[in-house]
Amino acid sequence: MARDYTIQRVPRQTESQIDYAAELNPQQFAAVTAAPGPALVIAGAGSGKTRTLTYRVAYLLDNGIKAGGILLLTFTNKAAREMLDRVEQLVPQDTRDLWGGTFHSVGNRILRRHAELLGWQRGFTIMDREDQKDLMSSVVSESDVDPKAYRFPKPEVLLDMISLAQNTGEDLEELVAWRYPYFDHLRQQIKGIAKAYEEKKRETNSMDFDDLLVKTLKLLHDNPALCESYQRQFEFILVDEYQDTNHIQAELIDLLAARHRNVMVVGDDAQSIYSWRGADFRNILDFPKRYEGAKVYKIETNYRSVPEILDLANHAIAANREQFRKELEPHRSERDMLPALIPVHDPNTQAAFVAQRILELRDEGIELEEIAILYRAHFHSMEIQMELTNRGIPFVITSGLRFFEQAHIKDVAAYMKFTSNRRDEVAFKRMVKMLPGIGLKSADKLWAEWLRSPLAKAETVEVFSDVMTGFSVPSKGKSAWDQLAYTLDELVDGEGKPRTPAEMIPSIVEGAYDDYLRSKFSNYESRKQDIAQLERYSEKFESIEEFLSQLSLLAGQDAVAARQEPDKEAVTLSSIHQAKGLEWRAVFVVWLTDGMFPNSRVIEDDEDGSGLEEERRLFYVSVTRAKDELYLLHPLVWPNAHNGEVLQRPSRFLEEIPSDFMEEWRVGTGW
């Protein structure tokens, strides 16, 4: 006869037994144990922001708040996982019902439940970037717009326009007028395409990444009873990196928190650096105004950097008028080494110093993966990439492709390659496929016609256009083809010999490539700066063959490095925007000259000073990445073939820091 036997469930503790006062510093403890109500936590760099949020969730659970009544919003899945995993380790309560994740993942969760209220089915597809481009291409092809007849924005540029308008709340036509002025004459067509794209998404039961926020907000606004149910559910809302929220995210938080008003946002106004992608600095600055009675907590003890670096950081941000004033206090002891201020003669000397000092640091016991080189713009890294490559120092780049592997660099090089070698089929086809109305088949036919022409066999070519303008070209691309031919004319001298590389590049950009660059890439200005840097690099070469050989060798080394397994021991090269949230023992911040950092466009167009203040916050972020050693470099001159050596003024951000907070290094050269 069988015997029944029941295993009894072991009762779990209802409280964690955490000694909050012992495990947190006084400022963290005050924020973690804050009374219900709106709260703004200003958490300085390296001050334990994640720890504060994690313990706040544990504290709420310990005080009887149900897990399902807590909403934790982050910007990355990694941050959400780390915090939720840590909460599970801290408390005995079951946390599975806690809503935690990125804004987009929480939006997706809500939409999966209620998509039919918006006209979508619950099984909607979330498109990735390639899916979006394919769908947008279909929309454009089905419209009355003929992108082959004139330069119309490519699908990726159209998507960036629509996304930025949605995330900033700006009218699409107005946004095009001031952010993309070269497409101002196409505003109506772009608006029509945006409307058709929205309809196409509904037809295909698809949503893009932005829809996960936009549609969630619309769902809650359009369905008050549903909105109220979520407002009742989320008794406490916590938000990470609040300074990076855009207007949609801030509105979503305000809407969900409207009933209980128990919203705690954590961030650092001094690290608000993403306005270019829609983040609104006013969200964190105006939080106390939007939430009457909000308590403001400051966490200022820094566990990352030595005191010498923190002293400099505090002075670096002091000039900003719009900020929550705070003073980072060191937890670590003094190192007796001030941050280094390093004037160098020119960009090549800057690169040589950085490379040599990196090797010295490695010999001193700092591993390469604990070293970073930070810069304002990707093109600032060109000479450094070359120097590290030549010295065999492994490096990884987080700010994009290696310089010579970028599409726009290869595009410009194609013109030069064809001028130098008129049998270069790959260069020829790369050139012509950039023209409106010319695809792969047309390119093949044009190449065949080129081979039949007398120019293909001639030793030198003084004039391309006399023959090329007579080629059989699709009517939609005829004017652009003729312009290409005239541009090639400019790339050779009166004897038919290729001009110098520095003479060629401006002719290529101004004659044929600039229109394509505008329509193809949303970051047009940044890529144009890259090409300008390529032009400056080319000034040292008189021979086009030597220049192209060097370009190919460097690109080949880049490609080999990209295919290899990442070297565990490698220096990090990164834009400062990409470096936020990271840290290294030694940090080099390069190109600290006015016009480079701060950016020249900000200096010229910053009427209200907000742009310069964001640049200063960016500088603050760069210096607070360093734990032990900080090197601040600025070239004194910028070699220029047209104007000789152009003097460079040190960044105004350096001049705002008292000299006794830095040690100047006088750099000599042994060549």
JSON list of C-alpha atoms in Angstrom, two decimals, residues 9-81:
[
{"chain": "A", "resi": 9, "resn": "ARG", "atom": "CA", "xyz": [7.58, 24.58, 2.02]},
{"chain": "A", "resi": 10, "resn": "VAL", "atom": "CA", "xyz": [10.24, 26.25, 4.14]},
{"chain": "A", "resi": 11, "resn": "PRO", "atom": "CA", "xyz": [8.93, 29.69, 5.15]},
{"chain": "A", "resi": 12, "resn": "ARG", "atom": "CA", "xyz": [11.06, 32.50, 3.78]},
{"chain": "A", "resi": 13, "resn": "GLN", "atom": "CA", "xyz": [12.09, 35.53, 5.69]},
{"chain": "A", "resi": 14, "resn": "THR", "atom": "CA", "xyz": [9.96, 38.53, 4.92]},
{"chain": "A", "resi": 15, "resn": "GLU", "atom": "CA", "xyz": [12.82, 40.95, 5.56]},
{"chain": "A", "resi": 16, "resn": "SER", "atom": "CA", "xyz": [16.39, 40.94, 4.32]},
{"chain": "A", "resi": 17, "resn": "GLN", "atom": "CA", "xyz": [18.12, 41.83, 7.61]},
{"chain": "A", "resi": 18, "resn": "ILE", "atom": "CA", "xyz": [20.23, 44.34, 5.66]},
{"chain": "A", "resi": 19, "resn": "ASP", "atom": "CA", "xyz": [21.99, 46.87, 7.86]},
{"chain": "A", "resi": 20, "resn": "TYR", "atom": "CA", "xyz": [21.46, 49.79, 5.47]},
{"chain": "A", "resi": 21, "resn": "ALA", "atom": "CA", "xyz": [23.34, 52.32, 7.60]},
{"chain": "A", "resi": 22, "resn": "ALA", "atom": "CA", "xyz": [26.40, 50.07, 7.76]},
{"chain": "A", "resi": 23, "resn": "GLU", "atom": "CA", "xyz": [26.45, 49.12, 4.07]},
{"chain": "A", "resi": 24, "resn": "LEU", "atom": "CA", "xyz": [25.89, 52.59, 2.64]},
{"chain": "A", "resi": 25, "resn": "ASN", "atom": "CA", "xyz": [27.59, 55.91, 3.12]},
{"chain": "A", "resi": 26, "resn": "PRO", "atom": "CA", "xyz": [25.46, 58.63, 4.78]},
{"chain": "A", "resi": 27, "resn": "GLN", "atom": "CA", "xyz": [24.44, 60.29, 1.49]},
{"chain": "A", "resi": 28, "resn": "GLN", "atom": "CA", "xyz": [23.50, 56.96, -0.11]},
{"chain": "A", "resi": 29, "resn": "PHE", "atom": "CA", "xyz": [21.61, 55.97, 3.05]},
{"chain": "A", "resi": 30, "resn": "ALA", "atom": "CA", "xyz": [19.57, 59.18, 2.99]},
{"chain": "A", "resi": 31, "resn": "ALA", "atom": "CA", "xyz": [18.49, 58.54, -0.61]},
{"chain": "A", "resi": 32, "resn": "VAL", "atom": "CA", "xyz": [17.80, 54.83, -0.13]},
{"chain": "A", "resi": 33, "resn": "THR", "atom": "CA", "xyz": [15.61, 55.41, 2.95]},
{"chain": "A", "resi": 34, "resn": "ALA", "atom": "CA", "xyz": [13.82, 58.48, 1.56]},
{"chain": "A", "resi": 35, "resn": "ALA", "atom": "CA", "xyz": [10.18, 58.86, 2.53]},
{"chain": "A", "resi": 36, "resn": "PRO", "atom": "CA", "xyz": [7.51, 58.33, -0.14]},
{"chain": "A", "resi": 37, "resn": "GLY", "atom": "CA", "xyz": [7.11, 61.18, -2.59]},
{"chain": "A", "resi": 38, "resn": "PRO", "atom": "CA", "xyz": [9.04, 62.62, -5.52]},
{"chain": "A", "resi": 39, "resn": "ALA", "atom": "CA", "xyz": [12.83, 62.53, -5.15]},
{"chain": "A", "resi": 40, "resn": "LEU", "atom": "CA", "xyz": [15.74, 63.60, -7.31]},
{"chain": "A", "resi": 41, "resn": "VAL", "atom": "CA", "xyz": [19.07, 61.91, -6.58]},
{"chain": "A", "resi": 42, "resn": "ILE", "atom": "CA", "xyz": [22.05, 63.74, -8.05]},
{"chain": "A", "resi": 43, "resn": "ALA", "atom": "CA", "xyz": [24.70, 61.02, -8.15]},
{"chain": "A", "resi": 44, "resn": "GLY", "atom": "CA", "xyz": [28.15, 62.29, -9.09]},
{"chain": "A", "resi": 45, "resn": "ALA", "atom": "CA", "xyz": [30.57, 60.35, -11.27]},
{"chain": "A", "resi": 46, "resn": "GLY", "atom": "CA", "xyz": [31.83, 57.18, -9.58]},
{"chain": "A", "resi": 47, "resn": "SER", "atom": "CA", "xyz": [29.63, 57.71, -6.52]},
{"chain": "A", "resi": 48, "resn": "GLY", "atom": "CA", "xyz": [27.80, 54.36, -6.47]},
{"chain": "A", "resi": 49, "resn": "LYS", "atom": "CA", "xyz": [24.63, 55.26, -8.35]},
{"chain": "A", "resi": 50, "resn": "THR", "atom": "CA", "xyz": [23.80, 51.64, -9.19]},
{"chain": "A", "resi": 51, "resn": "ARG", "atom": "CA", "xyz": [24.33, 50.59, -5.58]},
{"chain": "A", "resi": 52, "resn": "THR", "atom": "CA", "xyz": [21.96, 53.31, -4.42]},
{"chain": "A", "resi": 53, "resn": "LEU", "atom": "CA", "xyz": [19.19, 52.24, -6.81]},
{"chain": "A", "resi": 54, "resn": "THR", "atom": "CA", "xyz": [19.64, 48.56, -5.96]},
{"chain": "A", "resi": 55, "resn": "TYR", "atom": "CA", "xyz": [19.41, 49.16, -2.24]},
{"chain": "A", "resi": 56, "resn": "ARG", "atom": "CA", "xyz": [16.40, 51.45, -2.74]},
{"chain": "A", "resi": 57, "resn": "VAL", "atom": "CA", "xyz": [14.51, 48.57, -4.38]},
{"chain": "A", "resi": 58, "resn": "ALA", "atom": "CA", "xyz": [15.54, 46.24, -1.53]},
{"chain": "A", "resi": 59, "resn": "TYR", "atom": "CA", "xyz": [14.44, 48.85, 1.03]},
{"chain": "A", "resi": 60, "resn": "LEU", "atom": "CA", "xyz": [11.00, 49.14, -0.57]},
{"chain": "A", "resi": 61, "resn": "LEU", "atom": "CA", "xyz": [10.55, 45.36, -0.55]},
{"chain": "A", "resi": 62, "resn": "ASP", "atom": "CA", "xyz": [11.70, 45.21, 3.07]},
{"chain": "A", "resi": 63, "resn": "ASN", "atom": "CA", "xyz": [9.04, 47.77, 3.93]},
{"chain": "A", "resi": 64, "resn": "GLY", "atom": "CA", "xyz": [6.16, 45.78, 2.53]},
{"chain": "A", "resi": 65, "resn": "ILE", "atom": "CA", "xyz": [5.90, 47.13, -1.02]},
{"chain": "A", "resi": 66, "resn": "LYS", "atom": "CA", "xyz": [4.87, 44.32, -3.34]},
{"chain": "A", "resi": 67, "resn": "ALA", "atom": "CA", "xyz": [7.32, 43.52, -6.14]},
{"chain": "A", "resi": 68, "resn": "GLY", "atom": "CA", "xyz": [4.59, 44.03, -8.75]},
{"chain": "A", "resi": 69, "resn": "GLY", "atom": "CA", "xyz": [4.09, 47.58, -7.52]},
{"chain": "A", "resi": 70, "resn": "ILE", "atom": "CA", "xyz": [7.69, 48.61, -8.36]},
{"chain": "A", "resi": 71, "resn": "LEU", "atom": "CA", "xyz": [8.77, 49.82, -11.80]},
{"chain": "A", "resi": 72, "resn": "LEU", "atom": "CA", "xyz": [12.52, 50.18, -12.43]},
{"chain": "A", "resi": 73, "resn": "LEU", "atom": "CA", "xyz": [13.45, 51.90, -15.70]},
{"chain": "A", "resi": 74, "resn": "THR", "atom": "CA", "xyz": [16.97, 51.82, -17.15]},
{"chain": "A", "resi": 75, "resn": "PHE", "atom": "CA", "xyz": [18.68, 52.63, -20.43]},
{"chain": "A", "resi": 76, "resn": "THR", "atom": "CA", "xyz": [20.43, 49.32, -21.04]},
{"chain": "A", "resi": 77, "resn": "ASN", "atom": "CA", "xyz": [19.43, 45.70, -20.55]},
{"chain": "A", "resi": 78, "resn": "LYS", "atom": "CA", "xyz": [22.77, 45.11, -18.87]},
{"chain": "A", "resi": 79, "resn": "ALA", "atom": "CA", "xyz": [22.05, 47.73, -16.20]},
{"chain": "A", "resi": 80, "resn": "ALA", "atom": "CA", "xyz": [18.59, 46.27, -15.58]},
{"chain": "A", "resi": 81, "resn": "ARG", "atom": "CA", "xyz": [19.94, 42.72, -15.26]}
]
